[in-house]
XYZ file of C-alpha atoms in Angstrom:
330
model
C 12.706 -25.906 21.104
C 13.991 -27.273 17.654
C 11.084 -25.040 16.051
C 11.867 -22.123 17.565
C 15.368 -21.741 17.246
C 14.343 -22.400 13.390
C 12.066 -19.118 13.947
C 14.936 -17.608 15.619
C 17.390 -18.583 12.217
C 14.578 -17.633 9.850
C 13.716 -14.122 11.283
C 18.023 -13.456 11.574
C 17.945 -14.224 8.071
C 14.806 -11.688 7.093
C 16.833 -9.270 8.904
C 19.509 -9.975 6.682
C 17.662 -9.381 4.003
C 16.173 -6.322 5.263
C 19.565 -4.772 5.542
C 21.204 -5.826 2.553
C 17.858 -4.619 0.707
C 18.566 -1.115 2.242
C 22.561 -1.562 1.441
C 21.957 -2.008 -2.091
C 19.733 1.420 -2.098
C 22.566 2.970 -0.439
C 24.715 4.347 -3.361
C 21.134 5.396 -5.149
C 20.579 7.716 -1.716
C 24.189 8.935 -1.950
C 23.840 10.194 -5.363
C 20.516 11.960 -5.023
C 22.325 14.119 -2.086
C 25.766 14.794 -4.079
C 24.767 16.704 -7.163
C 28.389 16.201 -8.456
C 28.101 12.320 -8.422
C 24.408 12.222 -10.130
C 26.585 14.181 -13.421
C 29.153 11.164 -13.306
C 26.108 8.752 -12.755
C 23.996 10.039 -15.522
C 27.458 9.968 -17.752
C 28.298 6.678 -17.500
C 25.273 5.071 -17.116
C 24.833 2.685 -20.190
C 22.061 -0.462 -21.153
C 23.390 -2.761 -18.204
C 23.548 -0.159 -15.313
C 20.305 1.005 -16.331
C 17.863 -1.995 -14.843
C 19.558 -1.873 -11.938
C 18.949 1.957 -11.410
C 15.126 1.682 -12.011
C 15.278 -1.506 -9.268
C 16.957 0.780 -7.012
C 14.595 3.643 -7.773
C 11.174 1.488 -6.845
C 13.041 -0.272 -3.704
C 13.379 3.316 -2.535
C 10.301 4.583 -3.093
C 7.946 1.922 -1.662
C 10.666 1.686 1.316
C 10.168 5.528 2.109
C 6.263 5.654 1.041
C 5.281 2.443 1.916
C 7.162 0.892 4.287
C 4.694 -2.348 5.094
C 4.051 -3.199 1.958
C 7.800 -2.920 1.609
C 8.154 -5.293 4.513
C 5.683 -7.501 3.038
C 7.072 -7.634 -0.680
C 10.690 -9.014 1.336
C 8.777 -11.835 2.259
C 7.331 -12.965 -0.840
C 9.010 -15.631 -3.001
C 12.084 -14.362 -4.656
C 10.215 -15.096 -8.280
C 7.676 -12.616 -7.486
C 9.412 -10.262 -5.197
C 10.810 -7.484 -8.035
C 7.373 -7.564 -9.572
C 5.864 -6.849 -5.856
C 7.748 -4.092 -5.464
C 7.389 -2.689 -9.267
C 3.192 -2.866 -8.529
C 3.555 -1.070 -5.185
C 5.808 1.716 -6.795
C 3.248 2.146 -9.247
C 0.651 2.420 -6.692
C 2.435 4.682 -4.933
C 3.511 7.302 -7.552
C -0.297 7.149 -8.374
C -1.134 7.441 -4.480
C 0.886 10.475 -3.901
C -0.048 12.569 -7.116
C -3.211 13.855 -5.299
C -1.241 15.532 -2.366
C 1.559 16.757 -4.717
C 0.072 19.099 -7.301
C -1.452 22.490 -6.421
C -3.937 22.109 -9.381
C -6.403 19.575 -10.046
C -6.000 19.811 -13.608
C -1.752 19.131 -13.199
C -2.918 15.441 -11.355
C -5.495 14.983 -14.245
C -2.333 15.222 -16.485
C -0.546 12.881 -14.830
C -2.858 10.093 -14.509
C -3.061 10.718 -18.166
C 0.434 10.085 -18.730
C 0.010 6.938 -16.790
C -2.917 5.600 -18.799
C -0.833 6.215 -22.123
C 2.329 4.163 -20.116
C 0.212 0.968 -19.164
C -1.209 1.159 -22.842
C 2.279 1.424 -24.365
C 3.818 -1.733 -21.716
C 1.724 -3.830 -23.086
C 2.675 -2.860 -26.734
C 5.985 -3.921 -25.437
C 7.323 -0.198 -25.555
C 7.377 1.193 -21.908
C 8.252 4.600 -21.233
C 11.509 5.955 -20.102
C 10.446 5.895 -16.602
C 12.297 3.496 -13.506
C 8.283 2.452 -12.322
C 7.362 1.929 -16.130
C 10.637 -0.195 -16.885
C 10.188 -2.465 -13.971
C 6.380 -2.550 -14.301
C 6.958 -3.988 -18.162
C 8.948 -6.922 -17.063
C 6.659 -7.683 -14.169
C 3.541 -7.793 -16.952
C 6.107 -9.374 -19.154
C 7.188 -12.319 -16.687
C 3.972 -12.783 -15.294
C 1.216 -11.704 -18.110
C -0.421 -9.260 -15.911
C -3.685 -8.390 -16.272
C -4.253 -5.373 -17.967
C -7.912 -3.957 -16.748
C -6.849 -4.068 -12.930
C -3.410 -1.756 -13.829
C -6.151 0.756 -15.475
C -8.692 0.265 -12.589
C -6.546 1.815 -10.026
C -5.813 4.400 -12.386
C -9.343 5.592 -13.619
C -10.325 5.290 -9.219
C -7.212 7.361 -8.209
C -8.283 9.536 -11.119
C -12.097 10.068 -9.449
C -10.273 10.497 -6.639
C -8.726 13.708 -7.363
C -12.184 15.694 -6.602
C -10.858 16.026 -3.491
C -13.563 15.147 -0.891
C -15.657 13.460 1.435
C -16.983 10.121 0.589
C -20.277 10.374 0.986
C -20.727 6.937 2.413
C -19.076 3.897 4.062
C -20.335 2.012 0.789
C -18.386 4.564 -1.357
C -15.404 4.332 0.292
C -15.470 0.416 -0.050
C -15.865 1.211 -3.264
C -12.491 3.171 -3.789
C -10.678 0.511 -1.229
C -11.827 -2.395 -4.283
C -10.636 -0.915 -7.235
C -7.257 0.571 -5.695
C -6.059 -1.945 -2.541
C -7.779 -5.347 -4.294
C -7.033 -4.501 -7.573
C -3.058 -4.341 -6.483
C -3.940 -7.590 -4.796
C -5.161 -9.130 -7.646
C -2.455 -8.509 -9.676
C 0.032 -9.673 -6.484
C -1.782 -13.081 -6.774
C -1.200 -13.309 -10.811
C 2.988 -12.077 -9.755
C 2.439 -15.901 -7.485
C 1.334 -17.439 -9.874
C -2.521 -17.951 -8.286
C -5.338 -17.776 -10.292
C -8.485 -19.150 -7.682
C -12.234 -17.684 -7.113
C -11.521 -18.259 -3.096
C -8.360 -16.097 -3.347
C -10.132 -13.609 -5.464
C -12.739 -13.321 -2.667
C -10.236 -12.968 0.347
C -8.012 -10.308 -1.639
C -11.515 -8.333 -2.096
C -12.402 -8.061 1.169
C -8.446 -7.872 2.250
C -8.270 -5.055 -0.441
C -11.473 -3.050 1.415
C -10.038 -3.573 5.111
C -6.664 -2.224 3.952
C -8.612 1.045 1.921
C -10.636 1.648 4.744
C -8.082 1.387 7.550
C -5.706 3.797 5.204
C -8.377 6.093 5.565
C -8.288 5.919 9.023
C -4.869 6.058 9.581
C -4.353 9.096 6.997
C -6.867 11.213 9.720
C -4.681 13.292 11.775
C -2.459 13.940 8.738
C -5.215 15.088 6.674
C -6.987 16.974 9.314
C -3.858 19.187 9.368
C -4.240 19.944 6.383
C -7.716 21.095 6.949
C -9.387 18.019 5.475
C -12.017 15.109 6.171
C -12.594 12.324 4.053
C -13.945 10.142 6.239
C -17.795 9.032 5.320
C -20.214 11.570 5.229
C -22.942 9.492 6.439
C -21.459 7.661 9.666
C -20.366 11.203 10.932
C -23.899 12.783 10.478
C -25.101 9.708 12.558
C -23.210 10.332 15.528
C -23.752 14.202 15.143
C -19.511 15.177 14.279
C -18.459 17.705 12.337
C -15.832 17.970 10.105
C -14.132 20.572 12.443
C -14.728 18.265 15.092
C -11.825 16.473 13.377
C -9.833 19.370 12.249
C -9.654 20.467 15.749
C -8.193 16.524 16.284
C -11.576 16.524 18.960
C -11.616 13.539 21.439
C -15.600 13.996 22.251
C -17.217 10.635 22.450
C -19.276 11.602 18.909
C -16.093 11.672 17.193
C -14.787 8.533 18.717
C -17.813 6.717 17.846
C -17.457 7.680 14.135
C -14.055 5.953 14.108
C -15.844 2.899 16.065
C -17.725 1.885 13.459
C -15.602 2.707 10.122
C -13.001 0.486 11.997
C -15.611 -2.347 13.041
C -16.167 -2.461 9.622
C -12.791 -3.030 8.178
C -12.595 -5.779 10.982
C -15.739 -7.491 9.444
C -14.064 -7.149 5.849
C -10.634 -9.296 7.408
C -12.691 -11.477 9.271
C -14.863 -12.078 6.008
C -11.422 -12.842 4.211
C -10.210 -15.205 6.927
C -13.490 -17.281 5.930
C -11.713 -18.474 2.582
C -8.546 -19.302 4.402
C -9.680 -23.377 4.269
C -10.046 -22.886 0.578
C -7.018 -20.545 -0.654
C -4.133 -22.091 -1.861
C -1.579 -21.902 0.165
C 0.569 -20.005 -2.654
C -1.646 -17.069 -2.518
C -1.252 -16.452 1.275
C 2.096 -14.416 0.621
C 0.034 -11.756 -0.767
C -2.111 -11.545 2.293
C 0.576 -10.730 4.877
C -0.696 -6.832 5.260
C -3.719 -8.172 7.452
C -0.842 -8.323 10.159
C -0.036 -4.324 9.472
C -4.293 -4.117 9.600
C -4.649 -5.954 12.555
C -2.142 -4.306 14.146
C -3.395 -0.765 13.539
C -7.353 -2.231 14.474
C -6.127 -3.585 17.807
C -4.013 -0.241 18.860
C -6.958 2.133 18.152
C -9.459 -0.255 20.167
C -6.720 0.015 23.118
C -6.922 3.647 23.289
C -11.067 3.743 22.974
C -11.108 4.625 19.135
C -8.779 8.207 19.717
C -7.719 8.123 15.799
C -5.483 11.462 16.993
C -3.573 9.668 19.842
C 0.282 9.557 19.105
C 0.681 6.398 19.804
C -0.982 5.512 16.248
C 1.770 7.717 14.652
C 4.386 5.891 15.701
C 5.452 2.548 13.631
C 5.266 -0.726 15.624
C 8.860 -1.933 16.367
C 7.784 -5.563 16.359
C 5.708 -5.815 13.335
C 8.799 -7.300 10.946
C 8.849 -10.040 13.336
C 5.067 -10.509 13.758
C 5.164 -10.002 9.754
C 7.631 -13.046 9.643
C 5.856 -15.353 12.041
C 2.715 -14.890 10.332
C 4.727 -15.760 7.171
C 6.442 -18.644 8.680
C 3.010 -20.269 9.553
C 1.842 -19.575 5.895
C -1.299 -17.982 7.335
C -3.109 -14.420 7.246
């Protein structure tokens, strides 16, 4: 009873947190809808308003683009929390540039730009950017390791030709250097540096790529695209229409069968370390709850990747996110 009216306590005070978190963005959201108020913002902002702006700016953007790794970065330790949430808006401005150019060579441009900014943090001369400001005290506090920042870069980069991968292999591929690389450098932000935690991020990383993937389906077929591997849909005889139409045949469901059977391998692969991780490092590991999750709703309606109950968020997941926390388990 004692222990679960501590739960009880704990998950009141996540809450908490949770709310004041959006209640500090609050003003930041005002001012981007009041044109009037960004002039008087912008005219009296000065040296000490200015880190709390670019805080503000990366709260909001991994909150609206990436709202469970948002939930996840509340729970980490508060030493490591504004450098969690500095690496995920990085990830997502670099995420996003894909789907928000018209021209191939405009992205190119930008992950140029983004190259030159990890180069010039760790000259110690960031760019006047809110994701580059709070990125360069993250590398600063927690000597961040260079080459994984530039992996996701150089991948998202590839990325940008715009189709099909043309395996499951290649895809796991992609999921490594993005989704582990970003959990890499979330262990270094706690402080972990072990070969077992390496391993479960790796496989963590992959899971969380390839069940993106998944989930980023129905969007994507609207949009009259498949990126889903070439060579698991050829084996079950579906077309790419088949899931531009959003088809429910049994060759389509067994398609998203196995891609998701293997990002259950990958977590269950991860979960083989657990014995051996440090404790400290499970904090970074809390988005196998959001995996999970998503794995077990798709199995319960018989792999349908375009059923509408996989659009909709799960209302319980900040408490199943806590409780896993609370145990210090993933």
């Amino acid at each position: 009873m004692a222990s679960s009216i501590s739960s009880k306590h704990g998950f009141l005070a996540f809450k908490s947190s949770l709310y004041n978190c959006h209640k500090k963005i609050l003003p930041y959201v005002i001012c981007i809808q009041r044109p009037t108020e960004v002039k008087c913002l912008r005219a009296s902002t000065n040296s000490s308003t200015e880190p709390q702006h670019n805080e503000k700016y990366c709260i909001d953007m991994v909150r609206t683009r990436d709202y469970d790794g948002f939930l996840c970065s509340l729970l980490l330790p508060e030493a490591a929390r504004r450098s969690s949430l500095a690496l995920r808006a990085f990830n997502v401005e670099l995420a996003q540039v894909k789907d928000s150019v018209s021209q191939k060579t405009i992205g190119l441009m930008r992950m140029e730009f983004w190259k030159t900014a990890v180069e010039e943090i760790y000259r110690g001369n960031p760019p006047k950017q809110p994701v580059s400001a709070e990125l360069w005290k993250a590398v600063r506090k927690h000597s961040l390791t260079k080459r994984w920042l530039l992996r996701i870069i150089t991948e998202r980069e590839k990325d940008m030709e715009d189709r099909a991968y043309r395996n499951l292999q290649e895809l796991e591929s992609y999921a490594e250097n993005t989704q582990s690389s970003l959990l890499y450098l979330l262990l270094e932000s706690l402080g972990v540096k072990d070969v077992h935690a390496d391993h479960a991020a790796s496989h963590i990383g992959k899971a969380h790529g390839i069940v993106t993937c998944l989930r980023a389906t129905p969007y994507n077929s609207r949009r009259r695209k498949v990126y889903l591997p070439m060579d698991i849909c050829m084996l079950h005889g579906a077309s790419q229409e088949d899931f531009i139409r959003g088809s429910q045949e049994q060759s389509v469901r067994d398609v998203v069968y196995d891609i998701a059977s293997q990002a259950h391998i990958h977590l269950q692969h991860a979960r083989s370390f657990s014995k051996n991780v440090p404790a400290a490092a499970t904090p970074a590991f809390l988005l196998t709850v959001v995996l999970e999750d998503y794995l077990q709703r798709v199995r319960k309606v018989d792999f349908d990747v375009f059923h509408p109950s996989l659009q909709k968020r799960n209302p319980l997941l900040p408490l199943q996110l806590y409780l896993r926390s609370w145990k210090n388990k993933y």
